[in-house]
Short mmCIF file of C-alpha atoms in Angstrom, two decimals:
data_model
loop_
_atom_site.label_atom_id
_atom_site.label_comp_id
_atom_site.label_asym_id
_atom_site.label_seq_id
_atom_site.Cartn_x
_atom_site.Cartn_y
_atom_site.Cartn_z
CA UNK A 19 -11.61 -157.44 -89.33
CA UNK A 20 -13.16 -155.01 -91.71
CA UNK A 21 -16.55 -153.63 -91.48
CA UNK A 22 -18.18 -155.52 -94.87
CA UNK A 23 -16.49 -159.03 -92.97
CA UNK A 24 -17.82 -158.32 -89.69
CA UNK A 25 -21.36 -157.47 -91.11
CA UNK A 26 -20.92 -160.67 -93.23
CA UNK A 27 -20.29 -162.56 -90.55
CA UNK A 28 -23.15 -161.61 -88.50
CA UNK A 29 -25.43 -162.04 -92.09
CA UNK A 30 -24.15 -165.90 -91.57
CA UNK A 31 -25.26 -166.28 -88.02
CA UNK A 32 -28.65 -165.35 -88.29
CA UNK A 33 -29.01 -167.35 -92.31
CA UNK A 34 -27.62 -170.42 -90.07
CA UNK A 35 -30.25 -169.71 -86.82
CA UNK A 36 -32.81 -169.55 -89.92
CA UNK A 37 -31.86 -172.31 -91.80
CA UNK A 38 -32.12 -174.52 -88.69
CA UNK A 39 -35.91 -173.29 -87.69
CA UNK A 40 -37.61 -173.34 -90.75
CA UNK A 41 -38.00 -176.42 -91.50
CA UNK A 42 -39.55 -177.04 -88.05
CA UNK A 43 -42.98 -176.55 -86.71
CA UNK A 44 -42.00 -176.97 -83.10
CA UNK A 45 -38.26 -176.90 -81.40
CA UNK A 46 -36.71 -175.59 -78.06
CA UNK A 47 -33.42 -173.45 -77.98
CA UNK A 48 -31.28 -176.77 -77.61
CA UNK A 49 -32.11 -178.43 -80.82
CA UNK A 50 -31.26 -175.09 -82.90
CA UNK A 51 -27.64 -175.28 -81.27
CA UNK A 52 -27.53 -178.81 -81.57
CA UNK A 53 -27.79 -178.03 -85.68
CA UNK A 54 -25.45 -174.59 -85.39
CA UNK A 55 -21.60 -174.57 -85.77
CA UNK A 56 -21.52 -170.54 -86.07
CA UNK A 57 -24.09 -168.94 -84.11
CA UNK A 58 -23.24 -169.31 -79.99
CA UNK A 59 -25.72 -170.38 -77.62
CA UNK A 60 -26.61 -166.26 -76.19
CA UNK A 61 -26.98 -165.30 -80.31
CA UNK A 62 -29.41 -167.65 -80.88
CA UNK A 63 -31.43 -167.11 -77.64
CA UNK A 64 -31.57 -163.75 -78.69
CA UNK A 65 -32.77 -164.69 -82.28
CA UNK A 66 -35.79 -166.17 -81.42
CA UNK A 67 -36.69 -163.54 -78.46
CA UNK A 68 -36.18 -161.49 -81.20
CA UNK A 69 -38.96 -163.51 -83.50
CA UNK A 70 -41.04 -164.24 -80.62
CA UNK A 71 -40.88 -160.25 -79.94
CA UNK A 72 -42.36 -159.89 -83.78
CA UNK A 73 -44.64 -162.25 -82.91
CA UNK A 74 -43.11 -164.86 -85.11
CA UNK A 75 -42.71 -167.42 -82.74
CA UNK A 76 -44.92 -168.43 -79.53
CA UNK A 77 -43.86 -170.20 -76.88
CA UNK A 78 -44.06 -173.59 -75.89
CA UNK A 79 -45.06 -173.72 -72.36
CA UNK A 80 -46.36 -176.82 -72.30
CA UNK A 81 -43.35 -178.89 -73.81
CA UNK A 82 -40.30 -177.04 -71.87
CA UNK A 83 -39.39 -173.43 -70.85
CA UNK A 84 -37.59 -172.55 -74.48
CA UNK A 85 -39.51 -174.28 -76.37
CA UNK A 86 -41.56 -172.56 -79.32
CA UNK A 87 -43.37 -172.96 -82.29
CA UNK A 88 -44.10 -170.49 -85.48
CA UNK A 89 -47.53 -168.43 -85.49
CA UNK A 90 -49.71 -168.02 -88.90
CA UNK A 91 -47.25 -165.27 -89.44
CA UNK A 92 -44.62 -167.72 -90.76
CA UNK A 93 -46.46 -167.92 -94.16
CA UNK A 94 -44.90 -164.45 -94.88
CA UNK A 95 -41.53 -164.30 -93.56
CA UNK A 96 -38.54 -163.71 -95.60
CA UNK A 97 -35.69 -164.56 -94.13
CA UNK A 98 -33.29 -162.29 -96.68
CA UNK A 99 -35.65 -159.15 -95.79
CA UNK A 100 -35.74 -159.87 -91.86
CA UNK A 101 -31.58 -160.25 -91.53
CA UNK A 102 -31.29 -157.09 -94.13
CA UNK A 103 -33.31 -155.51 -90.79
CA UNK A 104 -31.56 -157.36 -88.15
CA UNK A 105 -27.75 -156.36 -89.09
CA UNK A 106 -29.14 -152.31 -89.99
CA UNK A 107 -29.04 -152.48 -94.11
CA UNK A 108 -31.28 -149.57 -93.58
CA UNK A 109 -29.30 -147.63 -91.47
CA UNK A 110 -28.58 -144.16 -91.67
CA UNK A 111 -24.58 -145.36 -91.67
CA UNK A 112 -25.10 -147.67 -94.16
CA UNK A 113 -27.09 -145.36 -96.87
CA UNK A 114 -24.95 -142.98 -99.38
CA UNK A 115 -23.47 -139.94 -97.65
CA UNK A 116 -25.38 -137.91 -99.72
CA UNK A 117 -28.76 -139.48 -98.65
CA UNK A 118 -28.17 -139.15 -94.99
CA UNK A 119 -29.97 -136.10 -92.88
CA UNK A 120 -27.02 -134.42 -91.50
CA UNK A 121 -25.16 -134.44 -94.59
CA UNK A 122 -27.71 -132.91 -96.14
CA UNK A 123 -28.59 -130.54 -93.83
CA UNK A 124 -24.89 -129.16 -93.75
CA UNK A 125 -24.92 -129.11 -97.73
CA UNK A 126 -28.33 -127.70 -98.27
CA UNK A 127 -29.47 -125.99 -95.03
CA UNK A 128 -32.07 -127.31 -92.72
CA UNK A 129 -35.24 -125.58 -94.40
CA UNK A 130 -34.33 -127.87 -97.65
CA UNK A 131 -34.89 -130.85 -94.91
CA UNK A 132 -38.17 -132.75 -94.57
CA UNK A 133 -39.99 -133.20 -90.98
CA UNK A 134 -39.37 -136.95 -90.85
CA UNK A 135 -35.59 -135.94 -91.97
CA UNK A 136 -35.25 -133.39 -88.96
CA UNK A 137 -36.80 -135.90 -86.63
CA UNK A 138 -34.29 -138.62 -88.02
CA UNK A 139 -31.52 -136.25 -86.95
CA UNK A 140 -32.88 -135.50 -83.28
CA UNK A 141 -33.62 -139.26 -83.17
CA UNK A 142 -30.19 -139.64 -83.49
CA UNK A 143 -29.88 -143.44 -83.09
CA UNK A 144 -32.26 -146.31 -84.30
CA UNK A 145 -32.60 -149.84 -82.93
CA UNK A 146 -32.40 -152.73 -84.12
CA UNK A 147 -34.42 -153.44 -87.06
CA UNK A 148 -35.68 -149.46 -87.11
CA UNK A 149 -33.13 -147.06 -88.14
CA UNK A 150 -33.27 -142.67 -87.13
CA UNK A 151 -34.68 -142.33 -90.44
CA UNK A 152 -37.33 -144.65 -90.72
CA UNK A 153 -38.30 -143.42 -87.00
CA UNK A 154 -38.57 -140.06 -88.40
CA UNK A 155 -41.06 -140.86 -90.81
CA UNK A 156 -43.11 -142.73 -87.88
CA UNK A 157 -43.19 -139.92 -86.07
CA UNK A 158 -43.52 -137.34 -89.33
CA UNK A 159 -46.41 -139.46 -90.25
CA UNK A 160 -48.37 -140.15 -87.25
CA UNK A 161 -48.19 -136.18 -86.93
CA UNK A 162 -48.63 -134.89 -90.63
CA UNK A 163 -52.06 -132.85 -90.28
CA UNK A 164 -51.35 -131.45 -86.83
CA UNK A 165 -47.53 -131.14 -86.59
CA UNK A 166 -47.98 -128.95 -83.66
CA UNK A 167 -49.58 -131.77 -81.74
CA UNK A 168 -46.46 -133.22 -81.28
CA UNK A 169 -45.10 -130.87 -78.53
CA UNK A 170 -47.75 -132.48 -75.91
CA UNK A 171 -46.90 -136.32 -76.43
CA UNK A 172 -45.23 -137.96 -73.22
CA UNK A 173 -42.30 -140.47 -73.62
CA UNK A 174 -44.20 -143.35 -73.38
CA UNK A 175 -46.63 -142.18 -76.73
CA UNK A 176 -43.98 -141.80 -78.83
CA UNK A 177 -42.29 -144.53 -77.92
CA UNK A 178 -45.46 -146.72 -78.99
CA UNK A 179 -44.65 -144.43 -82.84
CA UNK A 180 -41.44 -145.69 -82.74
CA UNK A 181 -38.86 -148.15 -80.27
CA UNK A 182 -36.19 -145.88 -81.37
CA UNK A 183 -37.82 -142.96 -79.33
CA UNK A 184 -36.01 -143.20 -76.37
CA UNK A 185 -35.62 -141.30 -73.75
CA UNK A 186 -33.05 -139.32 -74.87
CA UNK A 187 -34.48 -138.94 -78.13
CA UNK A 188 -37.59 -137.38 -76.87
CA UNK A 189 -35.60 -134.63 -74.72
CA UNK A 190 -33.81 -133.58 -78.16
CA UNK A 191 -36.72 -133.62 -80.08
CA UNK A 192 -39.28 -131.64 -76.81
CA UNK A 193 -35.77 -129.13 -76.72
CA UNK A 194 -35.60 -129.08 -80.57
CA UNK A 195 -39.26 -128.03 -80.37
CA UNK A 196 -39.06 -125.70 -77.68
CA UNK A 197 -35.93 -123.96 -78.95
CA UNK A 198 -37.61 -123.25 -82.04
CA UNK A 199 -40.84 -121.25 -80.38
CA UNK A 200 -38.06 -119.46 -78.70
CA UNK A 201 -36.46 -118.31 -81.97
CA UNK A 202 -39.59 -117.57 -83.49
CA UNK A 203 -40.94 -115.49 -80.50
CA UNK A 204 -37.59 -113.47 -80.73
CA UNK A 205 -37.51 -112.69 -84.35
CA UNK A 206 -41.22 -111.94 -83.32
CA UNK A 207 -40.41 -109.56 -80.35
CA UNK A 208 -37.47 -107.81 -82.39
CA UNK A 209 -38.19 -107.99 -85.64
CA UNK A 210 -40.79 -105.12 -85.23
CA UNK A 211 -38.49 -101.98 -83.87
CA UNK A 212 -41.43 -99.78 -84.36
CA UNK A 213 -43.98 -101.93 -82.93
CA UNK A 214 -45.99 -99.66 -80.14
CA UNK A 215 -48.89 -100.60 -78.57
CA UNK A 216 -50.91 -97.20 -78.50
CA UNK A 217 -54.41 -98.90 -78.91
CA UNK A 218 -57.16 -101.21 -77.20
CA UNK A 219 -56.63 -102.81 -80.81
CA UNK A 220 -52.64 -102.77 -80.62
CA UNK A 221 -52.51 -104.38 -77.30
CA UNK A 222 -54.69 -107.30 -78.08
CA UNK A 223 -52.96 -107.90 -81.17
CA UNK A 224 -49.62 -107.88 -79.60
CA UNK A 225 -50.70 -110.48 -76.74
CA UNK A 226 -52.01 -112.42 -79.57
CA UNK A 227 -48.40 -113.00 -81.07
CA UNK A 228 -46.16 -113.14 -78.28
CA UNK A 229 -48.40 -114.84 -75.83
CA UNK A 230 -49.13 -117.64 -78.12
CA UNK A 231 -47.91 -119.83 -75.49
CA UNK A 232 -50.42 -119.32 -72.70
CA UNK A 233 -52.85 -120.33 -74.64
CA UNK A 234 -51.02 -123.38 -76.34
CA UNK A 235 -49.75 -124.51 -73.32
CA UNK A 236 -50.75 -123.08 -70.67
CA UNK A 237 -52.23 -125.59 -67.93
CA UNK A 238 -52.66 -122.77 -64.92
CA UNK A 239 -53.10 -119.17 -64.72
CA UNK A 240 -49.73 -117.02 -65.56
CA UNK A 241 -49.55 -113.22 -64.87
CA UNK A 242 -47.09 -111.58 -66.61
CA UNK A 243 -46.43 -107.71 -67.74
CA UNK A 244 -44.91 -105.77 -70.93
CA UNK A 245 -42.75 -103.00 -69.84
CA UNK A 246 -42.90 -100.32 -72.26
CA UNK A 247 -40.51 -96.90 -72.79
CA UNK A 248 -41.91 -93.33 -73.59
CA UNK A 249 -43.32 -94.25 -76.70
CA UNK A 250 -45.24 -96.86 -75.63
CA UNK A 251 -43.08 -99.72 -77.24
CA UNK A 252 -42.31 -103.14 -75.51
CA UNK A 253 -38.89 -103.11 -73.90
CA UNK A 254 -39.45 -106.44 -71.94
CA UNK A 255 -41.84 -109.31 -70.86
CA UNK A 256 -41.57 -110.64 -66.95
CA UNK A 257 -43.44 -113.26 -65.58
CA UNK A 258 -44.78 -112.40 -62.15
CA UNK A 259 -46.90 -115.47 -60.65
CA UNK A 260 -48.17 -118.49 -61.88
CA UNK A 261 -51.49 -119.94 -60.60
CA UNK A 262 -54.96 -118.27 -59.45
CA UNK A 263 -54.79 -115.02 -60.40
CA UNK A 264 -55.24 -113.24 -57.02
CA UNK A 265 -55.22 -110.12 -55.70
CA UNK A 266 -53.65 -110.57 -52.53
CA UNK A 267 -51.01 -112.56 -54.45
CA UNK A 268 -49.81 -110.46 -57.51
CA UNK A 269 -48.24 -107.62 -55.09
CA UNK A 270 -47.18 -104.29 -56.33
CA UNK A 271 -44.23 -104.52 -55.27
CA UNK A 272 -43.02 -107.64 -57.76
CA UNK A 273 -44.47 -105.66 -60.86
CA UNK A 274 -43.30 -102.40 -60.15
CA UNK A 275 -39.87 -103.89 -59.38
CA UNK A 276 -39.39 -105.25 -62.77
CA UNK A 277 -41.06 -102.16 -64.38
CA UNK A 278 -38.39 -100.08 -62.17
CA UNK A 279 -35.41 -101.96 -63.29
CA UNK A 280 -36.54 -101.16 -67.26
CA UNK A 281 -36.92 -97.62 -66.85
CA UNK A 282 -40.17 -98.11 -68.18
CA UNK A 283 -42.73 -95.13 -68.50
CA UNK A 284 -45.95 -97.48 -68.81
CA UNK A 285 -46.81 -101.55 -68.19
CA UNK A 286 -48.99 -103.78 -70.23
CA UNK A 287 -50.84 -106.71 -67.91
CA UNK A 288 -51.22 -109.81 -69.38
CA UNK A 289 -52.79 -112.92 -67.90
CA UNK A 290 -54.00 -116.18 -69.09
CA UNK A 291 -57.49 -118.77 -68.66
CA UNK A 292 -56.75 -121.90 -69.23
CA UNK A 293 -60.56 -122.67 -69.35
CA UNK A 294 -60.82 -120.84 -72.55
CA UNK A 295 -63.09 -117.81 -72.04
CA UNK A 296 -61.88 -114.86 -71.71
CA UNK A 297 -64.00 -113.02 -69.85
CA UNK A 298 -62.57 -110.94 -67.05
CA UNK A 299 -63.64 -111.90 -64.08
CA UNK A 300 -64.15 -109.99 -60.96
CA UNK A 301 -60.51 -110.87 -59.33
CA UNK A 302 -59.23 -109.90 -62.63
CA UNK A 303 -60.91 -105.83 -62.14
CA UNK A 304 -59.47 -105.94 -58.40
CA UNK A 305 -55.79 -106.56 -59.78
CA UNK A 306 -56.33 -104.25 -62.51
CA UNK A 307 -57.65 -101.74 -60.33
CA UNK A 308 -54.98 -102.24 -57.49
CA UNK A 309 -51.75 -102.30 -60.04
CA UNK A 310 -53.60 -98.81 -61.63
CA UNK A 311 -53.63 -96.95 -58.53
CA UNK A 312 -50.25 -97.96 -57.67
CA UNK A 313 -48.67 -97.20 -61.00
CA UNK A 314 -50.42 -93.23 -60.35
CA UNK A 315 -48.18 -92.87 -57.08
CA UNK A 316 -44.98 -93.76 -58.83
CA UNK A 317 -45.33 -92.68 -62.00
CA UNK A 318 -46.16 -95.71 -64.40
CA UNK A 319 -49.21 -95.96 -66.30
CA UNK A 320 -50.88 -99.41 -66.41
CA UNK A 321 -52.52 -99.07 -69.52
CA UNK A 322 -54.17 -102.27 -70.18
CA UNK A 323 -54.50 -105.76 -68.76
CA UNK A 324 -55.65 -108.20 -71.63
CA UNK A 325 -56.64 -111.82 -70.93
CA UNK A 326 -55.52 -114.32 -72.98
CA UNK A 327 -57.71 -117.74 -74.05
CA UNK A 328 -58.46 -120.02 -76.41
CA UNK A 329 -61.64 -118.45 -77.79
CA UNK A 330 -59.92 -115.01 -78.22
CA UNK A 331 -58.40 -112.42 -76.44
CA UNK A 332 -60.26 -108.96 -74.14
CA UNK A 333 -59.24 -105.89 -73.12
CA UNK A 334 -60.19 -105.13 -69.40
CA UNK A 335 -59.58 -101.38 -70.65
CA UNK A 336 -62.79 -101.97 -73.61
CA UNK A 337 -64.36 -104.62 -71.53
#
């Protein structure tokens, strides 16, 4: 059987479930197959779970188990419109290959894409009665003034967007997202070959770009450093701890190592506060002051250790 004949077919079931409950104020499950020569007993038990689900239909409790009856809703149900749904008119097989998100975004590029387009293509699938693309635009449109708020939703809050947010979908879109601070971070880091950081001024500003994160994201204190060659530009970023910055915790050892294995000439500490100020506190000077001394008996210069935070970034080395 062909594709058109099976969706034709399935187009009849539901017009014959329809025909046989609309007419009716009350009915149970038995009287709707009673009426039905095309539509099996599971199909139409699913139907009206379906329209109960929609809140459509309430049940009967009262009268028997399967028994319902239509809410106030009824008075603007159309039955055409509601199979069209049912059977996927509106899904992204179904619409012209030139409308559809992947095609275009092979023909035209992804930039040429719109959010709820790229969202329709990590979606991937719909369900029934919501295709990818009209989940997209959910999502595109319950996030249209702060697009970037859309990294911190859980499974469960998009999935109230959208049904067709599963779990699945929500690891493509969290990796889709995540991928593409990655990219921009690396076009950031090496898209600037001369970029040194000579400068109380330079050093902030470079935190400020390519430590974005800690201060998007960041739930907990993170120590990382910037090793740096002979003319004081960034060869590499290494995380070192995670959690209370301490100075019993953030050994020598661990930072040098990494500065070591770069060959670097100087370091660049960089640390988060997830409470938003900025201020260096006194554990802060102790590590600075520690890591400096060690850095003069082996030869690398620590100089700087800026904290990162929502209201700005300091320079121990100003501050």
């Amino acid at each position: 059987m062909t594709r058109p004949a099976v969706v034709e077919e399935r187009r009849e079931k539901y017009a014959e479930v329809l025909r046989a409950i609309c007419d009716l104020n009350e009915f149970t499950a038995r009287d709707i197959q009673a009426k039905c020569t095309e539509a099996k007993a599971a199909f139409i038990t699913r139907l009206l779970k379906q329209l109960q689900r929609e809140g459509l239909l309430q049940p009967r409790v009262d009268l028997s188990t399967d028994a319902y009856a239509w809410t106030a809703k009824r008075s603007t149900f159309a039955n055409d419109d509601w199979i069209a749904r049912q059977i996927g008119g509106d899904q992204v097989t179904q619409s012209p290959l030139e409308d559809r998100p992947r095609e275009r975004l092979l023909k035209l590029g992804a930039g040429c894409l719109r959010t709820s387009e790229l969202l329709a293509i990590l979606i991937r699938s719909g369900r029934k009665g919501e295709s990818a693309v009209q989940a997209g635009q959910r999502v595109a449109n319950q996030f249209s003034e702060r697009l970037d708020a859309l990294r911190t939703q859980s499974p469960a809050e998009l999935k109230k967007v959208s049904s067709a947010v599963s779990e699945v979908a929500f690891c493509q879109i969290m990796a889709g997202i995540e991928l593409g601070r990655r990219v921009t971070e690396s076009l950031q880091q090496h898209g600037i070959r001369n970029e040194k950081i000579n400068s109380t001024q330079a050093a902030i500003e470079y935190c400020a770009r390519h430590f974005s994160r800690l201060v998007d994201d960041g739930c907990q204190e993170e120590f990382h450093i910037v090793t740096l060659d002979t003319k004081l530009q960034p060869i590499s970023k290494h995380q070192i701890t995670i959690g209370t910055l301490d100075a019993s915790l953030v050994h020598p050892r661990e930072v040098f190592r990494a500065a070591i294995r770069d060959a670097s000439s100087a370091i660049l500490l960089v640390h988060n506060h997830p409470s938003g100020d900025p201020t260096p506190s006194r554990e802060d000077r102790l590590v600075t002051d520690r890591l400096k001394r060690a850095g003069e008996l082996i030869g690398i210069q620590v100089i700087d250790h800026v904290v990162v935070a929502a209201r700005g970034c300091v320079s121990l080395a100003e501050a």
